[in-house]
């Protein structure tokens, strides 16, 4: 409870709800982030932390560039399955508490209605970092991704295939 008394959410922003936006996810995230900054009465220059659930490393830095966040800043993308939007404010609070950042912007977005449809791996294939550093080396599809984690667990803790 002590952490909750020292850290606060001071601004909230969102885009207009629409079935199929003509804008891509990056533009929608940027609009929502700008609205949150305006609601908080902050300039982008005040932000020194950025947490965007589900975003790749490149997407984090593109959003920072588009918002006008300059200089060194703490950037993180939390991948906690369906709980990422709940985990993001906690990660922001921990970044502030640990001294990594003073003002953290959390930004989440989806554009399911306007994004191309495909198989379950398509969103991963479209992430620039995965396309550059995972897919060329066979770290794809998700079965392979999770197999690597399972194998690591087996090596570290002696877990057997039967236990999995």
Coordinates of N, CA and C in Angstrom, one line a residue:
X1 N 0.8 -1.2 0.0 CA 0.0 0.0 0.0 C 0.9 1.3 0.0
X2 N 2.1 1.2 0.5 CA 2.9 2.3 0.6 C 3.3 2.9 -0.8
X3 N 3.5 2.0 -1.7 CA 3.9 2.4 -3.1 C 2.7 3.2 -3.7
X4 N 1.5 2.7 -3.4 CA 0.3 3.4 -4.0 C 0.1 4.8 -3.5
X5 N 0.7 5.1 -2.3 CA 0.5 6.5 -1.8 C 1.6 7.4 -2.4
X6 N 2.6 6.9 -3.0 CA 3.7 7.8 -3.5 C 3.6 8.0 -5.0
X7 N 2.8 7.1 -5.7 CA 2.8 7.2 -7.2 C 1.3 7.3 -7.6
X8 N 1.1 8.1 -8.6 CA -0.3 8.4 -9.1 C -0.4 8.3 -10.6
X9 N -1.6 7.9 -11.0 CA -2.0 8.1 -12.4 C -2.5 9.5 -12.6
X10 N -1.9 10.3 -13.5 CA -2.4 11.7 -13.5 C -3.0 12.1 -14.9
X11 N -3.1 11.2 -15.8 CA -3.7 11.5 -17.1 C -4.2 10.2 -17.8
X12 N -5.3 10.4 -18.5 CA -5.8 9.2 -19.3 C -6.2 9.7 -20.7
X13 N -5.9 9.0 -21.7 CA -6.3 9.4 -23.0 C -6.7 8.2 -23.8
X14 N -7.6 8.4 -24.8 CA -8.1 7.4 -25.7 C -8.4 7.9 -27.0
X15 N -8.6 7.1 -28.0 CA -9.0 7.5 -29.3 C -10.5 7.3 -29.5
X16 N -11.0 7.9 -30.5 CA -12.5 7.7 -30.8 C -12.7 6.2 -31.1
X17 N -13.7 5.6 -30.6 CA -14.0 4.2 -30.9 C -14.6 4.1 -32.3
X18 N -14.0 3.2 -33.1 CA -14.5 3.0 -34.5 C -14.3 1.6 -34.9
X19 N -15.1 1.1 -35.8 CA -15.1 -0.3 -36.2 C -13.8 -0.6 -37.0
X20 N -13.6 0.2 -38.0 CA -12.4 0.0 -38.9 C -11.7 1.4 -39.1
X21 N -10.7 1.6 -38.4 CA -10.0 2.9 -38.6 C -9.1 2.9 -39.8
X22 N -9.0 4.0 -40.4 CA -8.1 4.1 -41.6 C -6.6 4.3 -41.1
X23 N -6.4 4.5 -39.8 CA -5.1 4.7 -39.3 C -4.5 3.3 -38.7
X24 N -3.2 3.2 -38.8 CA -2.6 2.0 -38.2 C -2.4 2.1 -36.7
X25 N -2.0 1.0 -36.1 CA -1.9 0.9 -34.7 C -0.9 2.0 -34.1
X26 N 0.2 2.3 -34.8 CA 1.1 3.3 -34.3 C 0.5 4.6 -34.2
X27 N -0.3 5.0 -35.2 CA -1.0 6.3 -35.2 C -2.1 6.4 -34.1
X28 N -2.8 5.3 -33.8 CA -3.8 5.2 -32.8 C -3.1 5.3 -31.4
X29 N -2.0 4.6 -31.2 CA -1.3 4.7 -29.9 C -0.8 6.1 -29.7
X30 N -0.3 6.7 -30.7 CA 0.3 8.1 -30.6 C -0.8 9.1 -30.2
X31 N -2.0 8.9 -30.8 CA -3.1 9.8 -30.5 C -3.6 9.6 -29.1
X32 N -3.7 8.4 -28.6 CA -4.1 8.1 -27.2 C -3.1 8.7 -26.2
X33 N -1.8 8.5 -26.6 CA -0.7 9.0 -25.7 C -0.7 10.5 -25.6
X34 N -0.9 11.2 -26.7 CA -1.0 12.6 -26.7 C -2.2 13.1 -25.9
X35 N -3.3 12.4 -26.0 CA -4.5 12.8 -25.2 C -4.2 12.6 -23.7
X36 N -3.5 11.5 -23.3 CA -3.1 11.3 -21.9 C -2.2 12.4 -21.4
X37 N -1.2 12.7 -22.2 CA -0.3 13.8 -21.8 C -1.0 15.1 -21.6
X38 N -1.9 15.4 -22.5 CA -2.7 16.7 -22.4 C -3.6 16.6 -21.2
X39 N -4.2 15.5 -20.9 CA -5.1 15.3 -19.7 C -4.2 15.5 -18.4
X40 N -3.0 15.1 -18.5 CA -2.1 15.2 -17.3 C -1.5 16.6 -17.2
X41 N -1.6 17.4 -18.3 CA -1.0 18.7 -18.3 C 0.5 18.6 -18.5
X42 N 1.0 17.6 -19.2 CA 2.4 17.4 -19.3 C 2.9 17.5 -20.8
X43 N 4.1 17.9 -21.0 CA 4.7 17.9 -22.3 C 5.4 16.6 -22.5
X44 N 5.6 16.2 -23.7 CA 6.4 14.9 -23.9 C 7.8 15.0 -23.4
X45 N 8.4 16.2 -23.3 CA 9.7 16.3 -22.8 C 9.8 15.9 -21.3
X46 N 8.7 15.9 -20.6 CA 8.7 15.5 -19.2 C 8.7 14.0 -19.0
X47 N 8.4 13.2 -20.1 CA 8.4 11.8 -20.0 C 9.8 11.2 -20.1
X48 N 10.1 10.3 -19.1 CA 11.4 9.6 -19.2 C 11.2 8.1 -19.0
X49 N 10.0 7.7 -19.2 CA 9.7 6.3 -19.2 C 8.5 6.0 -20.1
X50 N 8.6 4.9 -20.8 CA 7.6 4.5 -21.8 C 7.3 3.0 -21.7
X51 N 6.1 2.6 -21.4 CA 5.8 1.2 -21.3 C 4.6 0.9 -22.3
X52 N 4.8 0.1 -23.2 CA 3.8 -0.2 -24.2 C 3.6 -1.8 -24.3
X53 N 2.6 -2.3 -23.7 CA 2.4 -3.7 -23.7 C 2.3 -4.3 -25.2
X54 N 3.0 -5.3 -25.4 CA 3.0 -6.0 -26.7 C 3.8 -5.3 -27.8
X55 N 4.4 -4.2 -27.5 CA 5.2 -3.5 -28.6 C 6.6 -4.1 -28.7
X56 N 7.1 -4.1 -29.9 CA 8.5 -4.5 -30.0 C 9.4 -3.4 -29.7
X57 N 10.7 -3.6 -29.6 CA 11.7 -2.6 -29.3 C 11.6 -1.4 -30.3
X58 N 11.5 -1.8 -31.5 CA 11.4 -0.7 -32.6 C 10.2 0.2 -32.4
X59 N 9.1 -0.5 -32.1 CA 7.8 0.2 -31.9 C 7.9 1.2 -30.8
X60 N 8.5 0.8 -29.7 CA 8.7 1.7 -28.5 C 9.4 2.9 -28.9
X61 N 10.5 2.8 -29.6 CA 11.3 3.9 -30.0 C 10.7 4.8 -31.1
X62 N 9.9 4.2 -31.9 CA 9.1 4.9 -32.9 C 8.1 5.8 -32.2
X63 N 7.4 5.2 -31.3 CA 6.4 6.0 -30.5 C 7.0 7.1 -29.8
X64 N 8.2 6.9 -29.1 CA 8.9 8.0 -28.5 C 9.3 9.1 -29.4
X65 N 9.7 8.7 -30.6 CA 10.1 9.7 -31.6 C 8.9 10.5 -32.1
X66 N 7.8 9.8 -32.3 CA 6.5 10.4 -32.8 C 6.0 11.4 -31.7
X67 N 6.1 11.0 -30.5 CA 5.6 11.9 -29.4 C 6.5 13.0 -29.1
X68 N 7.8 12.9 -29.5 CA 8.8 14.0 -29.2 C 9.5 13.7 -27.9
X69 N 9.5 12.5 -27.4 CA 10.3 12.2 -26.2 C 11.8 12.1 -26.7
X70 N 12.6 12.9 -26.0 CA 14.0 13.1 -26.4 C 14.9 12.6 -25.3
X71 N 16.1 12.4 -25.6 CA 17.1 12.0 -24.6 C 17.0 10.6 -24.1
X72 N 17.6 10.3 -23.0 CA 17.6 8.9 -22.5 C 16.3 8.7 -21.8
X73 N 15.7 7.5 -22.0 CA 14.4 7.2 -21.3 C 14.4 5.7 -21.1
X74 N 13.6 5.3 -20.0 CA 13.4 3.9 -19.7 C 12.3 3.4 -20.7
X75 N 12.5 2.3 -21.4 CA 11.5 1.8 -22.3 C 11.3 0.3 -21.9
X76 N 10.0 -0.1 -21.9 CA 9.7 -1.5 -21.6 C 8.5 -1.9 -22.4
X77 N 8.4 -3.2 -22.7 CA 7.2 -3.8 -23.3 C 6.9 -5.0 -22.4
X78 N 5.7 -5.0 -21.8 CA 5.4 -6.2 -21.0 C 4.6 -7.2 -21.8
X79 N 5.0 -8.4 -21.7 CA 4.3 -9.5 -22.3 C 3.8 -10.4 -21.3
X80 N 2.6 -10.2 -20.7 CA 2.0 -11.0 -19.7 C 0.7 -11.6 -20.2
X81 N 0.7 -12.1 -21.4 CA -0.5 -12.7 -21.9 C -1.6 -11.7 -21.9
X82 N -2.7 -12.0 -21.3 CA -3.9 -11.2 -21.2 C -3.8 -10.1 -20.1
X83 N -2.8 -10.1 -19.3 CA -2.7 -9.2 -18.2 C -1.8 -8.0 -18.4
X84 N -1.3 -7.9 -19.6 CA -0.3 -6.8 -19.9 C -0.8 -5.4 -19.5
X85 N -2.0 -5.1 -19.8 CA -2.5 -3.8 -19.5 C -2.7 -3.5 -18.0
X86 N -2.8 -4.6 -17.3 CA -2.9 -4.5 -15.8 C -1.5 -4.4 -15.3
X87 N -0.5 -5.1 -15.9 CA 0.8 -5.1 -15.4 C 1.6 -3.8 -15.7
X88 N 1.2 -3.2 -16.8 CA 1.9 -2.0 -17.3 C 2.0 -0.9 -16.2
X89 N 0.9 -0.5 -15.5 CA 1.0 0.5 -14.5 C 1.8 0.1 -13.3
X90 N 1.8 -1.2 -13.0 CA 2.7 -1.7 -11.9 C 4.1 -1.6 -12.3
X91 N 4.4 -2.0 -13.6 CA 5.8 -1.9 -14.1 C 6.2 -0.4 -14.1
X92 N 5.3 0.5 -14.4 CA 5.6 1.9 -14.4 C 6.0 2.4 -12.9
X93 N 5.1 1.9 -12.0 CA 5.4 2.3 -10.6 C 6.7 1.7 -10.1
X94 N 7.0 0.5 -10.5 CA 8.3 0.0 -10.1 C 9.5 0.7 -10.7
X95 N 9.3 1.1 -12.0 CA 10.4 1.9 -12.6 C 10.6 3.2 -11.9
X96 N 9.5 3.9 -11.5 CA 9.6 5.1 -10.7 C 10.3 4.9 -9.3
X97 N 9.8 3.9 -8.7 CA 10.3 3.5 -7.3 C 11.8 3.2 -7.3
X98 N 12.2 2.5 -8.4 CA 13.6 2.1 -8.5 C 14.5 3.2 -9.0
X99 N 14.0 4.3 -9.4 CA 14.8 5.4 -9.9 C 15.1 5.4 -11.4
X100 N 14.5 4.4 -12.1 CA 14.8 4.3 -13.6 C 14.1 5.4 -14.3
X101 N 13.0 5.9 -13.7 CA 12.2 7.0 -14.4 C 11.5 7.8 -13.4
X102 N 11.1 9.0 -13.8 CA 10.3 9.9 -12.9 C 8.9 10.0 -13.4
X103 N 8.7 10.1 -14.7 CA 7.4 10.2 -15.3 C 7.3 9.2 -16.4
X104 N 6.4 8.2 -16.2 CA 6.2 7.1 -17.1 C 4.9 7.1 -17.9
X105 N 4.9 7.0 -19.2 CA 3.7 6.9 -20.0 C 3.5 5.5 -20.3
X106 N 2.3 5.0 -20.0 CA 1.8 3.6 -20.4 C 0.8 3.8 -21.5
X107 N 1.0 3.1 -22.6 CA 0.2 3.2 -23.7 C -0.1 1.8 -24.3
X108 N -1.4 1.5 -24.5 CA -1.8 0.3 -25.1 C -2.8 0.6 -26.2
X109 N -2.8 -0.3 -27.2 CA -3.7 -0.1 -28.3 C -3.9 -1.4 -29.1
X110 N -5.1 -1.5 -29.7 CA -5.4 -2.6 -30.6 C -6.1 -2.0 -31.8
X111 N -5.9 -2.6 -32.9 CA -6.6 -2.1 -34.1 C -7.1 -3.4 -34.9
X112 N -7.8 -4.3 -34.2 CA -8.2 -5.5 -34.8 C -9.1 -5.3 -36.0
X113 N -9.9 -4.3 -36.0 CA -10.8 -4.1 -37.1 C -10.2 -3.7 -38.4
X114 N -9.0 -3.0 -38.3 CA -8.4 -2.5 -39.5 C -7.1 -3.2 -39.8
X115 N -6.6 -4.1 -38.9 CA -5.4 -4.9 -39.2 C -5.7 -6.0 -40.1
X116 N -4.7 -6.4 -40.9 CA -4.9 -7.6 -41.8 C -5.2 -8.8 -41.0
X117 N -5.9 -9.7 -41.5 CA -6.2 -11.0 -40.8 C -5.3 -12.1 -41.4
X118 N -5.0 -13.0 -40.6 CA -4.1 -14.1 -41.1 C -4.1 -15.2 -40.0
X119 N -3.1 -16.0 -40.0 CA -3.0 -17.1 -39.1 C -2.6 -16.6 -37.7
X120 N -2.5 -17.5 -36.7 CA -2.2 -17.0 -35.4 C -0.8 -16.4 -35.3
X121 N 0.1 -16.8 -36.2 CA 1.5 -16.3 -36.1 C 1.7 -15.0 -36.8
X122 N 0.7 -14.5 -37.6 CA 0.8 -13.3 -38.4 C 1.2 -12.1 -37.6
X123 N 0.6 -11.8 -36.4 CA 1.0 -10.6 -35.7 C 2.5 -10.6 -35.3
X124 N 3.0 -11.8 -35.0 CA 4.4 -12.0 -34.7 C 5.3 -11.8 -35.9
X125 N 4.8 -12.3 -37.0 CA 5.6 -12.1 -38.2 C 5.7 -10.7 -38.7
X126 N 4.7 -9.8 -38.3 CA 4.7 -8.4 -38.7 C 5.5 -7.6 -37.7
X127 N 5.9 -8.1 -36.6 CA 6.7 -7.3 -35.6 C 8.1 -7.2 -36.2
X128 N 8.6 -6.0 -36.4 CA 9.9 -5.7 -37.0 C 11.1 -6.5 -36.3
X129 N 11.1 -6.4 -35.0 CA 12.2 -7.1 -34.3 C 12.2 -8.6 -34.5
X130 N 11.0 -9.2 -34.5 CA 10.9 -10.6 -34.7 C 11.3 -11.0 -36.2
X131 N 10.8 -10.1 -37.1 CA 11.2 -10.4 -38.5 C 12.7 -10.3 -38.7
X132 N 13.3 -9.4 -38.0 CA 14.8 -9.2 -38.2 C 15.6 -10.2 -37.4
X133 N 15.2 -10.6 -36.2 CA 16.1 -11.3 -35.3 C 15.6 -12.7 -34.9
X134 N 14.3 -13.0 -35.1 CA 13.8 -14.4 -34.7 C 13.5 -15.3 -35.9
X135 N 12.7 -14.8 -36.8 CA 12.2 -15.6 -37.9 C 13.4 -16.1 -38.8
X136 N 14.4 -15.2 -39.1 CA 15.4 -15.8 -40.0 C 16.2 -16.9 -39.4
X137 N 16.2 -17.0 -38.0 CA 17.0 -18.1 -37.4 C 16.1 -19.3 -36.9
X138 N 14.8 -19.3 -37.4 CA 14.0 -20.4 -37.2 C 13.2 -20.3 -35.8
X139 N 13.2 -19.2 -35.2 CA 12.6 -19.0 -33.9 C 11.1 -18.6 -34.2
X140 N 10.4 -19.5 -34.9 CA 9.1 -19.2 -35.4 C 8.5 -20.5 -35.8
X141 N 7.3 -20.9 -35.6 CA 6.2 -20.1 -35.0 C 6.2 -20.2 -33.5
X142 N 5.1 -19.9 -32.9 CA 5.0 -19.8 -31.4 C 5.4 -21.1 -30.8
X143 N 5.1 -22.3 -31.4 CA 5.4 -23.5 -30.8 C 6.9 -23.6 -30.6
X144 N 7.7 -23.1 -31.5 CA 9.1 -23.1 -31.3 C 9.5 -22.2 -30.2
X145 N 8.9 -21.0 -30.2 CA 9.1 -20.0 -29.1 C 8.9 -20.7 -27.7
X146 N 7.8 -21.3 -27.5 CA 7.5 -21.9 -26.2 C 8.4 -23.1 -26.0
X147 N 8.7 -23.9 -27.0 CA 9.6 -25.0 -26.9 C 10.9 -24.6 -26.3
X148 N 11.4 -23.5 -26.8 CA 12.7 -23.0 -26.2 C 12.6 -22.7 -24.7
X149 N 11.5 -22.1 -24.3 CA 11.3 -21.8 -22.9 C 11.2 -23.1 -22.1
X150 N 10.5 -24.1 -22.6 CA 10.3 -25.3 -22.0 C 11.7 -26.0 -21.8
X151 N 12.5 -26.0 -22.9 CA 13.8 -26.7 -22.9 C 14.7 -26.0 -21.8
X152 N 14.6 -24.7 -21.8 CA 15.4 -24.0 -20.8 C 15.0 -24.4 -19.4
X153 N 13.7 -24.5 -19.1 CA 13.3 -24.9 -17.8 C 13.7 -26.3 -17.5
X154 N 13.7 -27.2 -18.5 CA 14.2 -28.6 -18.3 C 15.7 -28.6 -17.9
X155 N 16.5 -27.8 -18.6 CA 17.9 -27.7 -18.3 C 18.2 -27.1 -16.9
X156 N 17.5 -26.1 -16.5 CA 17.7 -25.5 -15.2 C 17.2 -26.3 -14.1
X157 N 16.0 -26.9 -14.2 CA 15.4 -27.5 -13.0 C 15.2 -29.0 -13.1
X158 N 15.7 -29.6 -14.2 CA 15.5 -31.0 -14.3 C 14.1 -31.5 -14.7
X159 N 13.3 -30.6 -15.1 CA 12.0 -31.0 -15.5 C 12.0 -32.0 -16.6
X160 N 11.1 -33.0 -16.6 CA 11.1 -34.0 -17.6 C 9.9 -33.7 -18.6
X161 N 10.0 -34.4 -19.8 CA 8.9 -34.3 -20.7 C 7.6 -34.7 -20.1
X162 N 7.6 -35.7 -19.3 CA 6.4 -36.2 -18.7 C 5.8 -35.2 -17.8
X163 N 6.6 -34.4 -17.1 CA 6.1 -33.4 -16.2 C 5.5 -32.2 -17.0
X164 N 5.9 -32.0 -18.2 CA 5.4 -30.9 -19.0 C 4.0 -31.2 -19.4

